[in-house]
Tab-separated table of C-alpha atoms in Angstrom:
chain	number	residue	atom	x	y	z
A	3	UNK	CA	166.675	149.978	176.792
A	4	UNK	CA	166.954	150.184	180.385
A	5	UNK	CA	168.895	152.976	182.347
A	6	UNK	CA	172.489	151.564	182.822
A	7	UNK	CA	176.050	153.545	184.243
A	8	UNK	CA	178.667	151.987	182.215
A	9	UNK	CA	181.948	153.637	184.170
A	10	UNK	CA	182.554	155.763	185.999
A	11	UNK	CA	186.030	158.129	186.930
A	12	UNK	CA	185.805	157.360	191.025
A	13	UNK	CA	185.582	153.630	190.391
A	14	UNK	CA	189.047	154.155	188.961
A	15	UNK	CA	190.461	156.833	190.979
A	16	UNK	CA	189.603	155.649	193.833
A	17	UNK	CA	191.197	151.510	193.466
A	18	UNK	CA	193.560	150.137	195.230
A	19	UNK	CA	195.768	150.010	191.506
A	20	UNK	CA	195.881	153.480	190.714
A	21	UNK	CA	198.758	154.734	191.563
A	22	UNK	CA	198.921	157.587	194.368
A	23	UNK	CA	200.863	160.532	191.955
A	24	UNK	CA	198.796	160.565	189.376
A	25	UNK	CA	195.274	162.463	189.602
A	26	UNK	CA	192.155	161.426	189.586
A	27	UNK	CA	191.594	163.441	185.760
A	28	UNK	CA	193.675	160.499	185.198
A	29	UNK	CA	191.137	158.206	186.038
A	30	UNK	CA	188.479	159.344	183.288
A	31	UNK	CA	191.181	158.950	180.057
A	32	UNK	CA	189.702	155.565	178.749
A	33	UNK	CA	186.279	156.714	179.225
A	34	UNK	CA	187.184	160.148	177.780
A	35	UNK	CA	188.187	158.263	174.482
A	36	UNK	CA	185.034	156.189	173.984
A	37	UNK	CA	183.267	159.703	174.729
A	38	UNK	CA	185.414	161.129	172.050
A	39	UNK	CA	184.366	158.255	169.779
A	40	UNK	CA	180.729	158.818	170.921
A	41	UNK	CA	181.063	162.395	170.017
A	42	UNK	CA	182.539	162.198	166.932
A	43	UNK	CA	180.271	159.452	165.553
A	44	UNK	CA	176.817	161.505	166.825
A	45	UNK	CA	175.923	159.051	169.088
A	46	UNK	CA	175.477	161.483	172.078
A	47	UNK	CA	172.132	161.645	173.330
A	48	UNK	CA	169.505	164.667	171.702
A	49	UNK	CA	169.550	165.856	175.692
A	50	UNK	CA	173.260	166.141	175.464
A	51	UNK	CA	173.532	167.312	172.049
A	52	UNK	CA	171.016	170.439	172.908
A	53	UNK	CA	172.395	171.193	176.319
A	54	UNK	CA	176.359	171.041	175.024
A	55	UNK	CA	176.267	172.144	171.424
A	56	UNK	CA	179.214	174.147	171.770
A	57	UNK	CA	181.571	171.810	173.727
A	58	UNK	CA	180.762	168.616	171.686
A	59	UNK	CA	182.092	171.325	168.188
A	60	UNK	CA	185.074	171.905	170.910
A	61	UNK	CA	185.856	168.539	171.104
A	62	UNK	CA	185.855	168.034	167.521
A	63	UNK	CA	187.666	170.786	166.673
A	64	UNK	CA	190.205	169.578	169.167
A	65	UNK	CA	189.619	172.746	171.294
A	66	UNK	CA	188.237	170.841	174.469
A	67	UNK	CA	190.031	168.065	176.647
A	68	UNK	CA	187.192	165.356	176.299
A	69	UNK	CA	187.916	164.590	180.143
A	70	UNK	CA	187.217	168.045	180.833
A	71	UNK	CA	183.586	167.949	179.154
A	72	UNK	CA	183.329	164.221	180.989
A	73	UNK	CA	183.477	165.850	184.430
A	74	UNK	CA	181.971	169.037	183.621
A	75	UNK	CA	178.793	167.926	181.760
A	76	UNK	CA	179.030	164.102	182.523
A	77	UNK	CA	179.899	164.526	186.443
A	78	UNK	CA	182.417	162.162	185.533
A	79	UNK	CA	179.643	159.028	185.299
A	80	UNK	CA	179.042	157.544	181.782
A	81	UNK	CA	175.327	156.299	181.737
A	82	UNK	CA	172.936	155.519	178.477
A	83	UNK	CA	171.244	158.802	179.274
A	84	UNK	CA	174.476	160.553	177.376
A	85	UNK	CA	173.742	157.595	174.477
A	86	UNK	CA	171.361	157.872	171.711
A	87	UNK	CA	170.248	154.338	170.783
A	88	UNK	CA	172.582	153.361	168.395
A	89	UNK	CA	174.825	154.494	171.341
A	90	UNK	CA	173.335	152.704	173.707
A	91	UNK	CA	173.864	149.572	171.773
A	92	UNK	CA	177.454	150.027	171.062
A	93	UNK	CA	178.339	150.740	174.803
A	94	UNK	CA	176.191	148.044	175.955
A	95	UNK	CA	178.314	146.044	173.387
A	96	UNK	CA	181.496	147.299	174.560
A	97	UNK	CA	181.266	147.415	178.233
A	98	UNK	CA	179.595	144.072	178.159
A	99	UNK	CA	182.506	142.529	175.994
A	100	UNK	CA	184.159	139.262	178.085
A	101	UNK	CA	187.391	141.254	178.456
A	102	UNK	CA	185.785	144.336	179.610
A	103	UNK	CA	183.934	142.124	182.280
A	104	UNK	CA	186.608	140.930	183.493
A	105	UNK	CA	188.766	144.233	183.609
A	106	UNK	CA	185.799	146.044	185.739
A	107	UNK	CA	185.439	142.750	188.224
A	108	UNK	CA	188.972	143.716	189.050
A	109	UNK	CA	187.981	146.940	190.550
A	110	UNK	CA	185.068	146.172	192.237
């Protein structure tokens, strides 16, 4: 599979529709959760499995903010270098879903 960047925080943080009080941490929540989901389904890349052993047992022990690790270890960009295959495959699934095409044409 091709290298692809399926989100990322800025392109949310940084539109027109976010609203000004909240922070940008703010922007990374929906991405955090598919992380999560990524994470807790081992379909994290071996690179990012090696690298962040401890913080992906944080996160599922519930010990580490997922948005946290997603800025920290992700620079806040989610890419199919994080993905294993079968990850790869379910976030090219997801992110290229009719109603998630038409939710990211709204912030470009």
């Amino acid at each position: 599979m091709k290298f692809e960047v399926y989100d990322k925080a800025k392109w949310h943080y940084e539109s027109k529709d976010m609203p000004n009080e909240l922070p940008e941490i703010a922007g990374a929540t929906h991405i955090a959760f598919f992380v999560r989901w990524c994470v807790e389904n081992d379909l994290m890349s071996r690179e990012i499995e090696e690298d962040c052993a401890e913080e992906l047992q944080q996160i599922k022990d519930k010990e580490l903010d997922c948005r946290d690790f997603f800025f920290d270890n992700m620079d806040g960009v989610l890419t199919s270098n994080e993905l294993n295959t079968k990850g790869k495959q379910f976030a090219a699934a997801y992110y290229h879903s009719d109603k998630t095409v038409r939710q990211a044409s709204r912030l470009s």
